[in-house]
C-alpha positions as MATLAB code, in Angstrom:
seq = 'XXXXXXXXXXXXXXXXXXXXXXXXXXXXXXXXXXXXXXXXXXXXXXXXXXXXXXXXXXXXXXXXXXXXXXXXXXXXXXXXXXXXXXXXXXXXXXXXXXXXXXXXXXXXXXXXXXXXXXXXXXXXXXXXXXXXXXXXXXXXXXXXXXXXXXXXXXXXXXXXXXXXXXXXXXXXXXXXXXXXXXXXXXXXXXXXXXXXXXXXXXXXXXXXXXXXXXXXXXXXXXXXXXXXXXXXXXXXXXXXXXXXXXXXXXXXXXXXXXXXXXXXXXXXXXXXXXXXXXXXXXXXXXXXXXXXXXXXXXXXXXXXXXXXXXXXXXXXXXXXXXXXXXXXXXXXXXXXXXXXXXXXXXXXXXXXXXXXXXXXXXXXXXXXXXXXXXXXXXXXXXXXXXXXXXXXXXXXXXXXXXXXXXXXXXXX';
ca = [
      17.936  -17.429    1.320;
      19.071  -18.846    4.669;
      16.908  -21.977    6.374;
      16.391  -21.718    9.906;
      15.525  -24.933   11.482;
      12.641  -25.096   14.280;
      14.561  -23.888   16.988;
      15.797  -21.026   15.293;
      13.003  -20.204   13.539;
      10.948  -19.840   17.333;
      14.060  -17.800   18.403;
      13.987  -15.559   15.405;
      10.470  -14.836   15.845;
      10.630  -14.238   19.460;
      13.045  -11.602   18.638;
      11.430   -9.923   16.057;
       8.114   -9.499   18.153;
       9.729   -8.231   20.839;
      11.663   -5.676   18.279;
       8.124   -4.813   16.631;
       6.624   -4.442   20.375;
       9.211   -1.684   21.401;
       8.794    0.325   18.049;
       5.319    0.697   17.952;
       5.214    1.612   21.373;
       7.565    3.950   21.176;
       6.574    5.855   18.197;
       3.305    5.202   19.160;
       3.776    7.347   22.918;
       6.145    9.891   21.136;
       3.551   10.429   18.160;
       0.968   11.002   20.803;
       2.983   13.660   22.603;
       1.933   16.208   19.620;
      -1.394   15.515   19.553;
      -2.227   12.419   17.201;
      -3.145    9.233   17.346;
      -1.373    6.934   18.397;
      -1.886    4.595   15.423;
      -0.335    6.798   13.271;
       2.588    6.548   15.262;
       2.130    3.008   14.889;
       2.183    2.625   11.559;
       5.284    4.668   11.222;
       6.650    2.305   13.501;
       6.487   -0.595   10.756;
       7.898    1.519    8.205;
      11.096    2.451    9.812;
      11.222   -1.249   11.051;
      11.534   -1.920    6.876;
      14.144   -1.682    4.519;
      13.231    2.375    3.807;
      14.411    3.381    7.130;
      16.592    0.418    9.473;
      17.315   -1.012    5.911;
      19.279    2.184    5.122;
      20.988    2.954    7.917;
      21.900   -0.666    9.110;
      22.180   -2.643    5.444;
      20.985   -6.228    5.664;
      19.433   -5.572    8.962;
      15.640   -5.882    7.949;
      16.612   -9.279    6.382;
      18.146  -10.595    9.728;
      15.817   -9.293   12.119;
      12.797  -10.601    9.761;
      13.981  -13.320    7.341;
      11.582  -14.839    5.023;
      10.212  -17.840    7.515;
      10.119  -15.353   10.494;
       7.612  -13.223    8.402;
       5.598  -16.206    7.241;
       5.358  -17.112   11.071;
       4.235  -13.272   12.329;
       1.878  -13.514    8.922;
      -0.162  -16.284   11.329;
      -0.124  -13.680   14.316;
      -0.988  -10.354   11.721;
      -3.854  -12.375    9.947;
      -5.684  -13.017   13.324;
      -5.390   -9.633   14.624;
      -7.122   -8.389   11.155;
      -9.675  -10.539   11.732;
     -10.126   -9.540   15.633;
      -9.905   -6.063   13.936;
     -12.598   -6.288   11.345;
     -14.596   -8.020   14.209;
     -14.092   -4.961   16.818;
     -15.246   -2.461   13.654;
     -18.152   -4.091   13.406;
     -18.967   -4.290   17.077;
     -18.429   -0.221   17.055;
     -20.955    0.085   14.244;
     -24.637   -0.149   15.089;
     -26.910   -1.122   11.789;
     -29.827   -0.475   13.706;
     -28.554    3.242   13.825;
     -28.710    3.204    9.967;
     -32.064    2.653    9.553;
     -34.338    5.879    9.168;
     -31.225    8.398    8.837;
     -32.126   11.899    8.481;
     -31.896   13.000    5.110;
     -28.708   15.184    6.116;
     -26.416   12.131    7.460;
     -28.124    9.923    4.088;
     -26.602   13.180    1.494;
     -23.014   13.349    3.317;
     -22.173    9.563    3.631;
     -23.576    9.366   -0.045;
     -21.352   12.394   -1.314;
     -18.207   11.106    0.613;
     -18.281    7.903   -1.092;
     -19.751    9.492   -5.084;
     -17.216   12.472   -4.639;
     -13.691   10.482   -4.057;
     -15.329    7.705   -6.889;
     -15.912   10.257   -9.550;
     -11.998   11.837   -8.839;
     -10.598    8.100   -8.828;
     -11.687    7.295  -12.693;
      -9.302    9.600  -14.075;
      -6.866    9.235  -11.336;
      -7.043    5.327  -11.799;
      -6.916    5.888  -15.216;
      -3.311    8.181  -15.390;
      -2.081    5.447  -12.770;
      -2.587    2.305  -14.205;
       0.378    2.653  -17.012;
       2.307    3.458  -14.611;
       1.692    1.150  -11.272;
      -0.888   -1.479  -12.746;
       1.108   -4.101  -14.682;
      -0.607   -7.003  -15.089;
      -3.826   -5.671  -13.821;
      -6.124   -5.395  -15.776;
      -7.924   -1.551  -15.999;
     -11.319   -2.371  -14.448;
     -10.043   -4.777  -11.516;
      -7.393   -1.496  -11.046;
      -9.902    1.323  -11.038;
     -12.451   -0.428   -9.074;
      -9.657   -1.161   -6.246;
      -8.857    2.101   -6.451;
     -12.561    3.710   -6.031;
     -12.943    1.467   -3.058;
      -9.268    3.075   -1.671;
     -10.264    6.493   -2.512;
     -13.993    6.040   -0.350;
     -13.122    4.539    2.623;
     -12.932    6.410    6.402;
     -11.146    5.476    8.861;
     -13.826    4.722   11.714;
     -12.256    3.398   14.465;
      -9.608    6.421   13.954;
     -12.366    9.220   13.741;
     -13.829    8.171   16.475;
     -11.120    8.053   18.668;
     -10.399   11.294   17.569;
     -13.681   13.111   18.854;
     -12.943   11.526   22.049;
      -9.490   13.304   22.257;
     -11.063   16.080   21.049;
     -14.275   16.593   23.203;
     -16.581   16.313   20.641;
     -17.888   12.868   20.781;
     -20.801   14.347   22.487;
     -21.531   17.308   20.036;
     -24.088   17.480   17.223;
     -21.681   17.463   15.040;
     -19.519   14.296   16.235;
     -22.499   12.376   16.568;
     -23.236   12.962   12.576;
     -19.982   12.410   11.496;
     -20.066    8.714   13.284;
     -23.418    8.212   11.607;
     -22.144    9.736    8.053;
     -19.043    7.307    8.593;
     -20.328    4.100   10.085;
     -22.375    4.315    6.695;
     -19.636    5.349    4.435;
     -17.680    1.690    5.553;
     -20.639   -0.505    5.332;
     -21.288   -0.103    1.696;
     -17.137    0.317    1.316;
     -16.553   -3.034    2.574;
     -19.633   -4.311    0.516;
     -17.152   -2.284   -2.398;
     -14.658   -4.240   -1.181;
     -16.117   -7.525   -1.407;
     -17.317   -6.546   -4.946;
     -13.754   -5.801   -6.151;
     -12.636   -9.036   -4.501;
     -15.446  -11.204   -6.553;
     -14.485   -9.118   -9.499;
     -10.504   -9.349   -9.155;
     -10.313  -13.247   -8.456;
     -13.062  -14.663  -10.849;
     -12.119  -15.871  -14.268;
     -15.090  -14.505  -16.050;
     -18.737  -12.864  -15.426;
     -20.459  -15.837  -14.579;
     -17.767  -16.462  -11.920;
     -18.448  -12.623  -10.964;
     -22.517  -13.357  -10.760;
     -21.869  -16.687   -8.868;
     -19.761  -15.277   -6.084;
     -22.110  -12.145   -5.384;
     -24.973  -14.369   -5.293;
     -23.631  -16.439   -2.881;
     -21.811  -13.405   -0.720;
     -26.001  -11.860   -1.078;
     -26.872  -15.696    0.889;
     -24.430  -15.008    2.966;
     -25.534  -11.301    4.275;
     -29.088  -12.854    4.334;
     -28.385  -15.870    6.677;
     -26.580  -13.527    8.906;
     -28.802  -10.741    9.229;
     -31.732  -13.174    9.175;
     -30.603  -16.047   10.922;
     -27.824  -15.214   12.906;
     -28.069  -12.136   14.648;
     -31.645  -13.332   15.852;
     -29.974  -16.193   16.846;
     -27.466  -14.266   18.770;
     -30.083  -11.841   20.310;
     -31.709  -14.646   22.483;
     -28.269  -16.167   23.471;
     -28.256  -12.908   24.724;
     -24.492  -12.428   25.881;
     -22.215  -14.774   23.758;
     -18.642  -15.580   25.903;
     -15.815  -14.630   24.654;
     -14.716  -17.468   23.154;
     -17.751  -17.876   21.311;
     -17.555  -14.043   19.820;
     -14.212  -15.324   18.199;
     -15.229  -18.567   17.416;
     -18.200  -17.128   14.699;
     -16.182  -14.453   13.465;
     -13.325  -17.017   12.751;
     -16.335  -19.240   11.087;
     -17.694  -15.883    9.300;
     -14.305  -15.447    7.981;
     -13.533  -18.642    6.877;
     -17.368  -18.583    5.071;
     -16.276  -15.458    3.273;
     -12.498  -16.625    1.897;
     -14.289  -19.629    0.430;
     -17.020  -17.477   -1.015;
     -13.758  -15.606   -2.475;
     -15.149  -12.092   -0.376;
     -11.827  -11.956    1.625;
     -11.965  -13.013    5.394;
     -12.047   -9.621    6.540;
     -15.451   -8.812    5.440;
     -16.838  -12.343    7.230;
     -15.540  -10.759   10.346;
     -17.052   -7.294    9.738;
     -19.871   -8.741    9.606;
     -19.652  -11.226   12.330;
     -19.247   -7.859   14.368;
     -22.383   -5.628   12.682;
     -24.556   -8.784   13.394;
     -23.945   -8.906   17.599;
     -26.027   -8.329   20.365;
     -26.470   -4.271   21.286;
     -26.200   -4.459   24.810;
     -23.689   -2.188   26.212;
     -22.560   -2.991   29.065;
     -21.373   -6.370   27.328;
     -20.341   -4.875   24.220;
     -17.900   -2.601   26.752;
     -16.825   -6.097   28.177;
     -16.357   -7.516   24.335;
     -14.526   -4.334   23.477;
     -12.159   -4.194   26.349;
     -11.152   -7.585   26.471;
     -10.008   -8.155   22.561;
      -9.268   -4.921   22.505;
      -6.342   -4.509   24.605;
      -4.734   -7.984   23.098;
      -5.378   -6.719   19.590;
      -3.844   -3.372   20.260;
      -0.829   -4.249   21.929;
      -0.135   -7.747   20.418;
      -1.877   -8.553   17.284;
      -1.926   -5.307   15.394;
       1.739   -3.869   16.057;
       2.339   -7.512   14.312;
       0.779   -6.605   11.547;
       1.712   -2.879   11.373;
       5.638   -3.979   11.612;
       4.795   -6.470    8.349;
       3.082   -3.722    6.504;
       6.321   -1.547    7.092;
       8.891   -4.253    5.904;
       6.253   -4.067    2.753;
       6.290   -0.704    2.564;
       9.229    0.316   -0.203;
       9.588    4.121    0.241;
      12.968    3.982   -0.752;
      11.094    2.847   -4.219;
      10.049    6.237   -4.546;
      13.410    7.503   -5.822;
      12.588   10.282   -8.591;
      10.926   13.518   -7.882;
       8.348   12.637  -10.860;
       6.882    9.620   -7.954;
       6.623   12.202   -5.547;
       4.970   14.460   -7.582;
       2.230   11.229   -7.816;
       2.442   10.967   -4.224;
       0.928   14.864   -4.122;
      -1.350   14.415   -6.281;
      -3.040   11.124   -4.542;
      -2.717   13.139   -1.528;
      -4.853   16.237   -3.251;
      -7.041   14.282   -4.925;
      -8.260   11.924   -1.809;
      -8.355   15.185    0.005;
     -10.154   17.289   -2.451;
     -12.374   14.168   -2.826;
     -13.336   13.267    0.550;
     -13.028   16.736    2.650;
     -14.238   18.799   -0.129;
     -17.524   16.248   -1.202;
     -18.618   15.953    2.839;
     -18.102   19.499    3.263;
     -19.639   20.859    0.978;
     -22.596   18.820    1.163;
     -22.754   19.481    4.972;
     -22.985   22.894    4.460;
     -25.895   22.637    1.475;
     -28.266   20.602    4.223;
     -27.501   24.121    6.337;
     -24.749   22.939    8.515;
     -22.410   26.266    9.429;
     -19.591   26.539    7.946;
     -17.080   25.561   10.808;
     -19.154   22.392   11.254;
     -18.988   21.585    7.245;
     -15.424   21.886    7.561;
     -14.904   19.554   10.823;
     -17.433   16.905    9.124;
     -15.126   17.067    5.698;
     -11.853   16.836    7.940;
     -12.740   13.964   10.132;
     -14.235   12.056    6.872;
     -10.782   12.807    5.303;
      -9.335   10.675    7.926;
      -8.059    7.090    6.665;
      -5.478    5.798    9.056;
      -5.346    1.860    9.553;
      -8.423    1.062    7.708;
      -6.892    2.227    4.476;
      -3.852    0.492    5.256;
      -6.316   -2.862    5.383;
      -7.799   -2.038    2.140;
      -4.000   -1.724    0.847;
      -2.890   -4.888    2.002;
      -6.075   -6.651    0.435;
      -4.633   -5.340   -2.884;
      -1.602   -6.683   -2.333;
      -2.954   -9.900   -1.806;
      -4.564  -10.034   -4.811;
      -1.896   -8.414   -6.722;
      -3.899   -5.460   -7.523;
      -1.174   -3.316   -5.963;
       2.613   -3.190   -6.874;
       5.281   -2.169   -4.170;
       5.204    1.625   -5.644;
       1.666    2.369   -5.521;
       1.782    0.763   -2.070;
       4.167    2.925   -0.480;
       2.434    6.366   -2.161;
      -1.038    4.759   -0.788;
       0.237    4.013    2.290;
       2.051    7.614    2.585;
      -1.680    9.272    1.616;
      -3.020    7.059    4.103;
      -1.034    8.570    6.927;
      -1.015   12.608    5.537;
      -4.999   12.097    5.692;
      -4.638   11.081    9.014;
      -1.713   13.124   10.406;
      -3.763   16.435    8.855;
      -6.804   15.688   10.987;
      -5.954   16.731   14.177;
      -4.506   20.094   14.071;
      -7.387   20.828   11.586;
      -9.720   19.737   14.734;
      -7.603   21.608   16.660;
      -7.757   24.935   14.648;
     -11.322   24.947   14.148;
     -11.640   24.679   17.719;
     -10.407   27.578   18.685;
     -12.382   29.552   16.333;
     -15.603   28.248   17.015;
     -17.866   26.127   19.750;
     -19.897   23.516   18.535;
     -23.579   22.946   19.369;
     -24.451   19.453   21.584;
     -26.222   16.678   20.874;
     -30.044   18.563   21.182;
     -29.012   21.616   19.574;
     -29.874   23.119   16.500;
     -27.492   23.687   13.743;
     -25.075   26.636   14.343;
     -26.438   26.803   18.270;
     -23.277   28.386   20.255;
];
């Protein structure tokens, strides 16, 4: 392993931002060309940056353009741009909106979480021989459920803008049935954490009870709190979800889930949420998050996938958080009397994982949950979830016009 003394090590780094800069941006723009998002494009980006792609055709030049040191100092850059991430997700989500849901939004989020659970026990089950070695078969199949649950917000979102149908009926109860589905998957989350790095059930009971103190002060303490400061600066926003997050890794909930929170317990008002929004958002998406898509790709061991029996595995994660998460959300969209096209565009957009599964993947990894195998075939679901979404929207488009906001089911 070569040293790099402080000089180098700056000039190293320098370099290999820049490199992970240019990639993401350019997959990113050429990836939005046909019609996705661009951080699908984006996460590609970090994988051919590893050693499944560059690796291959240039040997030894993943280790020179990101040696060892150079990845411990972009780790710095990656781990604040989660936590500026987390933060933004929880901005976007409104609790106050999940209060009094209607009992159709309340069935869907519940059957897109129950639906991909149930299919994850035996799935979890048939993987752990193979991919969870030294994990033990709860801590596996409880990371797993929470894998197999989650939806992509940010992404789905961004995709009924694209798509014109932020405004519809429809895209307004698939942001409801979502921004539900990832409360109560973080709070999954945060469970498998406790679970994963306690040494016993006491430890387990300890660390909930404190994370329940935790959710109390800030829904009780803090967001009042916040509400008469009325509009917090900037630096004040990152300040308490830095605080939040550093409350949560000692709690042993994972920093992530302090910043979600940090986010879900800010002021409402729009026009400085916009403000909020659009100035850490443009830093995060153009700095701090191609950082930490570029590590995930150097992590991301596709060339691991070498027989045709782990792509067969790859398929079937593929069909079974698909059958899971379209199939449960449509299905129960249509039995509360949603049509048919408007079942299947809830089910698709549901489907969609993107980046926040790709969070949820690199918590594993963290806590050794997930080997470099089941990674790469998580990571690979993560993106066909995605990548399937629009041209699904796109299809079901053309066949169909969905009713706005005030309209009744199947209005046309």
């Amino acid at each position: 392993m070569q040293h790099l003394d402080a000089a180098d090590l700056n000039s190293r780094t320098f370099l290999a931002l820049a490199v992970i800069l240019v990639a993401v941006r350019a997959v990113g723009w050429l990836v939005g060309k046909i019609g996705q998002p661009r951080v699908l494009g984006e996460i590609v980006a970090g994988i051919l940056l590893g050693p499944s792609a560059l690796g291959v055709v240039f040997p030894g030049s993943t280790e020179h353009l990101f040696p060892p040191q150079v990845v411990q100092s972009l780790n710095v850059l990656a781990q604040i741009g989660l936590v500026i991430f987390m933060l933004l997700v929880g901005l976007e989500i409104d609790l106050r909106a999940l209060r009094g849901q209607g009992r159709k939004v309340t069935l869907i989020s519940q059957a897109s979480m129950l639906v991909p659970i149930a299919l994850s026990v035996p799935l979890s089950l048939w993987l752990h021989p193979r991919f969870g070695e030294g994990t033990g078969r709860l801590e596996f199949s409880l990371f797993m459920a929470a894998a197999m649950a989650i939806t992509a917000f940010p992404v789905l979102s961004r995709l009924l803008q694209e798509s014109d149908l932020l405004r519809t009926r429809v895209g307004v109860v698939s942001l409801l049935c979502a921004a539900t589905n990832d409360v109560v998957a973080w709070f999954l989350l945060a469970v498998v954490v406790a679970v994963v790095n306690s040494s016993g059930p006491l430890d387990v009971v300890l660390t909930l009870a404190w994370s329940a103190v935790y959710v109390a002060l800030m829904l009780v303490v803090v967001r009042p709190l916040l509400r008469r400061w009325g509009r917090p600066p900037i630096w004040g926003v990152l300040v308490i979800a830095v605080l939040s997050a550093w409350v949560t890794d000692l709690i042993g909930i994972h920093a992530i889930f302090g910043a979600f929170m940090a986010g879900a317990v800010m002021p409402r008002e729009p026009t400085w949420l916009r403000a909020v929004e659009g100035k850490l958002g443009s830093v995060t998406s153009v700095l701090l998050l191609p950082v930490f898509f570029g590590l995930v790709g150097i992590s991301t061991r596709v060339d691991l996938l070498s027989t045709p029996a782990l792509w067969l595995t790859v398929l079937l994660v593929v069909a079974v958080a698909t059958a899971g998460k379209l199939s449960g959300s449509a299905l129960t969209a249509r039995l509360t009397g949603e049509p048919w096209p408007e079942s299947l565009l809830i089910g698709v957009l549901m489907n969609t994982r993107g980046l926040t599964e790709v969070v949820i993947l690199t918590v594993g990894v963290q806590l050794g949950v997930v080997s470099p195998p089941l990674f790469a075939i998580m990571v690979l679901m993560a993106l066909a979830t995605t990548f399937m979404a629009a041209p699904l929207i796109a299809a079901l488009k053309r066949r169909t016009t969905f009713a706005g906001v005030d309209e009744p089911a199947g209005a046309r």
